[in-house]
Short mmCIF file of C-alpha atoms in Angstrom, two decimals:
data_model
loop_
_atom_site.label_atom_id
_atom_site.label_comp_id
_atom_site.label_asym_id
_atom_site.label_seq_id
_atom_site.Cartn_x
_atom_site.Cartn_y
_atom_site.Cartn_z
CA UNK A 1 64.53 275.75 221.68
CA UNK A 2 60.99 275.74 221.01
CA UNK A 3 58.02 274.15 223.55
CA UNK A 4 55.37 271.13 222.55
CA UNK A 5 52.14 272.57 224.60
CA UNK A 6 51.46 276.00 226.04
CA UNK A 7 50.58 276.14 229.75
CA UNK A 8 46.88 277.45 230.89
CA UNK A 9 46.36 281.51 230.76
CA UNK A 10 46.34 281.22 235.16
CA UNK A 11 49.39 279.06 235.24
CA UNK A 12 51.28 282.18 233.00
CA UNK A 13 50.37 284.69 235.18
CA UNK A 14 51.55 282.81 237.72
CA UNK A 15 54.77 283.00 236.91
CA UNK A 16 57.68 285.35 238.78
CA UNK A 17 59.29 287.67 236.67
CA UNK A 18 62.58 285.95 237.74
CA UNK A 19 64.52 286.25 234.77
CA UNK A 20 67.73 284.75 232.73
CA UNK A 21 69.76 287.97 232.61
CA UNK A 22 73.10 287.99 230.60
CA UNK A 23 75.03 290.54 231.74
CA UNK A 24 77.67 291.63 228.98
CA UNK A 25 81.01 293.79 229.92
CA UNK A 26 84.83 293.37 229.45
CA UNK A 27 85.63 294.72 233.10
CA UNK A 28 85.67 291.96 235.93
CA UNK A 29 84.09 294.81 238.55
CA UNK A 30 81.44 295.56 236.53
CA UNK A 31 80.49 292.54 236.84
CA UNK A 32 81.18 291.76 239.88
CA UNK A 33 78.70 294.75 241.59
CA UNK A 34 75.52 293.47 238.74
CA UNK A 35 76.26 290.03 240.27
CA UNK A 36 75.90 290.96 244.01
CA UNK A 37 72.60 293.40 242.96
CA UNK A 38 70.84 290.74 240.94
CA UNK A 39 72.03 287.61 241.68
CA UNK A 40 69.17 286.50 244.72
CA UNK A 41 66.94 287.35 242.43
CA UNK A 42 67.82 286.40 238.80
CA UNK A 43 69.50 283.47 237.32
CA UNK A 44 72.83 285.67 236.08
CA UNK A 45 74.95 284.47 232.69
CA UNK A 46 78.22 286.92 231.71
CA UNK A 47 79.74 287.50 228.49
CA UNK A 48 83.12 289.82 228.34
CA UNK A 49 82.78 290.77 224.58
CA UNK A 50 80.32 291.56 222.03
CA UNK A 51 81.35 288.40 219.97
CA UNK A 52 80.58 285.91 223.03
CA UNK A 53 77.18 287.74 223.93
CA UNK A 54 76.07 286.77 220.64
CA UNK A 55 76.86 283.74 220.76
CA UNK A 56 75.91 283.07 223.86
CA UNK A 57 72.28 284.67 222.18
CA UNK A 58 72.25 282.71 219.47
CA UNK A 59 72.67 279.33 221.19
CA UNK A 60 70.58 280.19 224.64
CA UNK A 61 68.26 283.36 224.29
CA UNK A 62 68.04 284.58 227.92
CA UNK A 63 64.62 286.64 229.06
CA UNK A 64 66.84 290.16 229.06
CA UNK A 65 70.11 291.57 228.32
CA UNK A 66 72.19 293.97 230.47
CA UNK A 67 74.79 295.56 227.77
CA UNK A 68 77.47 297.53 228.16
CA UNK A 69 78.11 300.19 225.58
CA UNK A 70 81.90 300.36 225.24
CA UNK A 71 84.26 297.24 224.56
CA UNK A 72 86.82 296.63 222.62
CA UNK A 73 86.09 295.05 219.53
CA UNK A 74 82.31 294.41 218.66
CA UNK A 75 80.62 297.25 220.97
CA UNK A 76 77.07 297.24 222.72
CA UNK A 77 75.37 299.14 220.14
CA UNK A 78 76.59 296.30 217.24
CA UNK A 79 75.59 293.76 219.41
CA UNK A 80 72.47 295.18 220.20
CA UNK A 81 71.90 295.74 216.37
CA UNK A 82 72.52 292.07 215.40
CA UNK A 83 70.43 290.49 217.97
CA UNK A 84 67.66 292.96 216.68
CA UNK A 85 68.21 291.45 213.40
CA UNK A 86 67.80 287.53 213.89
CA UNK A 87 64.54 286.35 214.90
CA UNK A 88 64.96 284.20 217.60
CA UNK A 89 66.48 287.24 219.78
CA UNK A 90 64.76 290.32 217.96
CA UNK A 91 62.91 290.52 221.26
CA UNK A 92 65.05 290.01 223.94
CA UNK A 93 64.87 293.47 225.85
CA UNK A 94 68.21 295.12 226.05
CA UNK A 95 69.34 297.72 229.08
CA UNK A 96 72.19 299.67 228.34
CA UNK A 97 74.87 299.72 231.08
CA UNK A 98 76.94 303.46 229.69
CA UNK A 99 79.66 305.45 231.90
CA UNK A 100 79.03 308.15 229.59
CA UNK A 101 76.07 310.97 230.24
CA UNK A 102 75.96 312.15 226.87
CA UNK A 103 72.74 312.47 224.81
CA UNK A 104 74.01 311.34 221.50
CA UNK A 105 74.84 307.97 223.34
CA UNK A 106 71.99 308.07 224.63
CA UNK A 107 70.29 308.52 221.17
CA UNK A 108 72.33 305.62 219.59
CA UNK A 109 71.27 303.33 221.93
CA UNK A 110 67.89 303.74 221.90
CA UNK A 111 68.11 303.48 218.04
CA UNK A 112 69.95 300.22 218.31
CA UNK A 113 67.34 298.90 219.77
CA UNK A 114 67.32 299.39 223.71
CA UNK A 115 64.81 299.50 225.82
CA UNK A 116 66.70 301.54 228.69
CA UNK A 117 69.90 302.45 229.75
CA UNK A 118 71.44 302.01 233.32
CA UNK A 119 74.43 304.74 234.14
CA UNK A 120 77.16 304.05 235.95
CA UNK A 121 78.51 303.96 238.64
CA UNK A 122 75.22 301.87 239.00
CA UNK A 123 72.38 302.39 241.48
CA UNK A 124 71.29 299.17 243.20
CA UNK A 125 67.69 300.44 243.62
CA UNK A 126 67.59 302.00 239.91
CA UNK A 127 69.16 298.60 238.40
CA UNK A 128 66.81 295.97 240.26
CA UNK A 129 63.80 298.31 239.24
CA UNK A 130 64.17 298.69 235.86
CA UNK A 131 65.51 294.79 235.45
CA UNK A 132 62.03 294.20 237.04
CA UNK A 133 59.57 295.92 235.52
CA UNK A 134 61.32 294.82 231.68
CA UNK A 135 60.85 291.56 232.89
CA UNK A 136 57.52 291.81 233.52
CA UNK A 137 56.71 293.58 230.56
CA UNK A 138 58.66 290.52 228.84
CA UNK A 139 56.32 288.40 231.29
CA UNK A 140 53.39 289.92 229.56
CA UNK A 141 54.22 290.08 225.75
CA UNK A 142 55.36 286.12 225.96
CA UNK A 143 51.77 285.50 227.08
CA UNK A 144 50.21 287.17 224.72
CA UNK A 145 52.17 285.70 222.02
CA UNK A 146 52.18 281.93 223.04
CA UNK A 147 48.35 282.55 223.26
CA UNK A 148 48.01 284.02 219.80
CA UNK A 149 50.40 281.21 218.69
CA UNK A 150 47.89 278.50 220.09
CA UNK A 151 45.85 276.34 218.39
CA UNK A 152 42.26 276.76 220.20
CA UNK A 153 40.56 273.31 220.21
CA UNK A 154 43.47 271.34 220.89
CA UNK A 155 45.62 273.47 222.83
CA UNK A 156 48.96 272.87 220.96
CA UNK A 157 51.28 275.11 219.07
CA UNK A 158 49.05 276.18 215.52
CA UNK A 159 50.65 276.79 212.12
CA UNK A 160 52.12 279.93 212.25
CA UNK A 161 53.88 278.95 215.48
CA UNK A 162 54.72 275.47 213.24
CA UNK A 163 56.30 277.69 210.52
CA UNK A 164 58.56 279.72 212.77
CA UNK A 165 59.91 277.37 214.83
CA UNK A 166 60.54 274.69 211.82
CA UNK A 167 62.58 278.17 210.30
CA UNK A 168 63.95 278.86 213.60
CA UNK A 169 65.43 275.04 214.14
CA UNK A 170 66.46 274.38 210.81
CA UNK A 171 68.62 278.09 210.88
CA UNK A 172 69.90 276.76 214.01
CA UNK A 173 70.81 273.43 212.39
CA UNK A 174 72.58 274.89 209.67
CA UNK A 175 74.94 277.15 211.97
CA UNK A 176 75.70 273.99 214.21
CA UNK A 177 75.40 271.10 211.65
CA UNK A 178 73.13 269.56 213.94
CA UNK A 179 70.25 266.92 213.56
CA UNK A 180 67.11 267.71 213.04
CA UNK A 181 63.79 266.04 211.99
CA UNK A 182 59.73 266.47 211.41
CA UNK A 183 57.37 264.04 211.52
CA UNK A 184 54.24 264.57 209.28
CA UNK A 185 50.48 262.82 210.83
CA UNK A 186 47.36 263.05 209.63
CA UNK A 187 43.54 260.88 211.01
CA UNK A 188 42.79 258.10 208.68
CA UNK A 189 39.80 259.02 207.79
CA UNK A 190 38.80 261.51 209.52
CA UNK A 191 35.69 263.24 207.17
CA UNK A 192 34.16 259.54 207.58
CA UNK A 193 34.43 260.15 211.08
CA UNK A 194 33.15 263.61 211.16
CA UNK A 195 30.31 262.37 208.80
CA UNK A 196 29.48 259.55 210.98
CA UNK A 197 29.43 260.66 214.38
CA UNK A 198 29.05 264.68 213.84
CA UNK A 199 31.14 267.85 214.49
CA UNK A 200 31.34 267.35 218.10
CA UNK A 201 32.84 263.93 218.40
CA UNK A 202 35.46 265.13 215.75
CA UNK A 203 36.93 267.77 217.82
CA UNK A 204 36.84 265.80 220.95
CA UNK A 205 38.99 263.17 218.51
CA UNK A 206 40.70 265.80 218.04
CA UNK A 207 41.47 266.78 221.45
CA UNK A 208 42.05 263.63 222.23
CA UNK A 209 44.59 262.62 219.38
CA UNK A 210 46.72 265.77 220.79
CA UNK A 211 46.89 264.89 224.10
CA UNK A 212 47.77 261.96 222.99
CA UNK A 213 50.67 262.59 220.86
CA UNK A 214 52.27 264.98 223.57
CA UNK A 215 52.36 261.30 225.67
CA UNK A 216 55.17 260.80 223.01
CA UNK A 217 56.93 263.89 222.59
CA UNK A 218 58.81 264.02 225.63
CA UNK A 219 61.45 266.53 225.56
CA UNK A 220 60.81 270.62 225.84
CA UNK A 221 62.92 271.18 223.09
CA UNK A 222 60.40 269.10 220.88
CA UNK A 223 57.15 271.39 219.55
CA UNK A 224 53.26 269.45 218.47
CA UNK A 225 51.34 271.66 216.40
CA UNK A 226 48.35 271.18 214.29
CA UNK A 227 49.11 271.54 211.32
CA UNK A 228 45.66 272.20 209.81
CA UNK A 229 42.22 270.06 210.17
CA UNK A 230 43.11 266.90 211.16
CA UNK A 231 46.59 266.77 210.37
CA UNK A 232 49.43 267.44 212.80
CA UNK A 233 53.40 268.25 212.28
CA UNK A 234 56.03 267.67 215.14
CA UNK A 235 59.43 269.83 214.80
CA UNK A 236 62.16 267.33 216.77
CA UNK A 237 65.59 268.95 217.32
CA UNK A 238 69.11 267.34 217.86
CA UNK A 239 66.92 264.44 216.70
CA UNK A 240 68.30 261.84 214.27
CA UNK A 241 65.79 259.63 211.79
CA UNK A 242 65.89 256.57 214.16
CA UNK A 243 64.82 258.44 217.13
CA UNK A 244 62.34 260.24 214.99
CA UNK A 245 60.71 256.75 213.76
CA UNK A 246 60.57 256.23 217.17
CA UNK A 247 58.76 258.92 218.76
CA UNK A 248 56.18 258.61 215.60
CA UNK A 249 55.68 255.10 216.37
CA UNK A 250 54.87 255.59 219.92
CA UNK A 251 52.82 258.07 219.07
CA UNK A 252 50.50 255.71 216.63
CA UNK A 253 50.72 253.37 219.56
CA UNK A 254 49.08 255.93 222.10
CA UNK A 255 46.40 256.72 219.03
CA UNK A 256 45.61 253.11 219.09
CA UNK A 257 45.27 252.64 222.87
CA UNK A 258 42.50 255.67 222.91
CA UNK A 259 40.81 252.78 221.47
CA UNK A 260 37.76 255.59 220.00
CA UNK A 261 35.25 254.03 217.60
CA UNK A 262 35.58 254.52 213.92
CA UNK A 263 33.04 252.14 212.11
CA UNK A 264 33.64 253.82 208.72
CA UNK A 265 37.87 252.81 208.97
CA UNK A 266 39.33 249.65 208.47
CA UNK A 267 40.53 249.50 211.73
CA UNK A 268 37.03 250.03 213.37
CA UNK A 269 39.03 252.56 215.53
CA UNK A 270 40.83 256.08 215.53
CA UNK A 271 44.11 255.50 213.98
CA UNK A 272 46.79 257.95 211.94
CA UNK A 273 49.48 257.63 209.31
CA UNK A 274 53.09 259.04 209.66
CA UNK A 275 55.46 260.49 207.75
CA UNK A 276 58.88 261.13 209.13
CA UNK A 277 62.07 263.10 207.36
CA UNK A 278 65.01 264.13 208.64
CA UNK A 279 67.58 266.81 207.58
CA UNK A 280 70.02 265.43 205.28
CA UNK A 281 72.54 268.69 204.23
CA UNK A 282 73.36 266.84 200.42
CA UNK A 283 69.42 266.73 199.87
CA UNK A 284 67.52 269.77 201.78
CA UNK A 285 68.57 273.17 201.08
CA UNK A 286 65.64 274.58 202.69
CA UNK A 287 63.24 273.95 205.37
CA UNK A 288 60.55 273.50 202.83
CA UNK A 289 62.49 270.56 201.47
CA UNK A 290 62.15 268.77 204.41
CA UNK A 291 58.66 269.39 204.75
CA UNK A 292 58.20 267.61 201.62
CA UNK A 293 59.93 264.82 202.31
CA UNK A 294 57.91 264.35 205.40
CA UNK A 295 54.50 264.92 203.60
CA UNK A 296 55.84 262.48 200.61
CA UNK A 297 56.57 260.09 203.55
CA UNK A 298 52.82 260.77 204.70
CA UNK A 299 50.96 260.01 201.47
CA UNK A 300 53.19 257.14 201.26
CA UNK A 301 51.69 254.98 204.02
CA UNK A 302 48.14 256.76 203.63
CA UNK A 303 48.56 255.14 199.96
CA UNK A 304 49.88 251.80 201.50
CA UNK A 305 47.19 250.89 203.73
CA UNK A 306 46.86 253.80 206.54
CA UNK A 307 47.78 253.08 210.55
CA UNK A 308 51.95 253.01 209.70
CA UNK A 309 54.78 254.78 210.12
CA UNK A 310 56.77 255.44 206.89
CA UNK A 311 60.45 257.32 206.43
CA UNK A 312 61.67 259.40 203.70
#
């Protein structure tokens, strides 16, 4: 699932590398030692074959994967190949867990995509180390993506981190046949505004529509982004078109009750119009077709009067 806002640069390096950690072998004792090594420290998840890891992946990315190399069926290096493959768990770091000291292994796993490899019988000291420090480094490239995935004024997800996620949810909607929905809003307005009362006072609008909207979208699953100048998009998974029109109408409502001066609108105040869609599997084949539908949506009640909340 995907966040709404991203958290200041000192409250991310606040953070404790203390890390979801799915631990993936077919032998109970195996197991069993990673547990009693890691578990005070790390919030531990097991899988017993390659199949279950990636599901387990798929549906729950964790912060880092300890994989072991042979299983029967689907073995560590296939798994670690497929995760490398789907986006949403390309970069979950992967530690290979091998019994076998042999440096073709050892090639083939860093190949599949590892970032280290663990030998067993396992050494406590080795394994909490190198857990550790790929946590860390995990630590570190999250925060340096979430802040080049930020929108600068307002401090909300921007459009490239709009686009993945809206690919990211509606691939994860098409493998579960789940609900999902986007909501479309742009500032009635808004040059007027700009012309007005200058530059300044827009982005502070601006600032203060965002904050403003997050009052409505609630859950961490949901993301806010702007979608570009004064127009904003919000991605709402497991979210059906009634509870859709009702996070955009809440979040005209919290517009309204900024109560900021606009003497050029017919509302003598900052309002916004809304366009909501939501994924219907007979009429969207893509996540671009749902886009649309939310933008027709939009222009529909900026063509009927601005300040409303319209559904495809």
């Amino acid at each position: 699932m995907v966040t709404g806002y991203f958290p200041d640069l000192e409250q991310l390096e606040q953070r404790q590398p203390r890390g979801k950690v799915l631990v993936v072998d077919d032998q109970a004792i195996n197991i069993r030692v990673i547990h009693q090594l890691l578990n005070d420290e790390h919030q531990l998840f097991v899988a017993t074959s390659g199949e279950q890891a990636l599901e387990f992946c798929l549906n729950s990315p964790p912060d880092l994967i300890l994989l072991d190399v042979v299983m029967p069926g689907m073995d560590g290096l296939e798994v670690c190949r497929r995760l490398k493959q789907e986006e949403s768990t390309a970069r979950i770091p992967v530690i290979f867990v091998t019994g076998h000291d042999d440096k073709d292994e050892e090639e083939a796993c860093w190949l599949a995509g590892g970032v280290d490899f663990v030998p067993k019988p396992v050494s406590g000291m080795t394994l909490r180390h190198r857990v550790m420090t790929h946590l860390t480094f995990k630590l570190q490239s999250d925060l340096l993506r979430e802040m080049a995935l930020m929108d600068g004024l307002t401090g909300v997800a921007n459009r490239r981190r709009f686009d993945e996620a809206l690919n990211a949810e509606w691939r994860r909607s098409q493998r579960s046949k789940g609900l999902l929905s986007l909501i479309m809003l742009d500032i009635d307005h808004f040059k007027a505004f700009n012309d007005e009362y200058g530059h300044q006072a827009g982005d502070d609008c601006l600032k203060q529509v965002a904050k403003a909207v997050l009052s409505a979208v609630r859950r961490p699953g949901d993301l806010l982004a702007r979608y570009g100048g004064e127009e904003f998009a919000i991605v709402l998974p497991d979210t059906g078109k009634q509870g859709a029109k009702e996070v955009a109408e809440a979040a005209a409502d919290a517009i309204r009750e900024l109560q900021i001066r606009h003497q050029p609108s017919d509302h003598d105040q900052v309002t916004a119009s809304f366009g909501v869609a939501s994924l219907d599997l007979a009429r969207h084949s893509s996540a671009k077709d749902l886009l649309e539908q939310a933008d027709e949506a939009l222009y529909e009640a900026k063509d009927s009067g601005r300040n409303k909340v319209c559904v495809g």
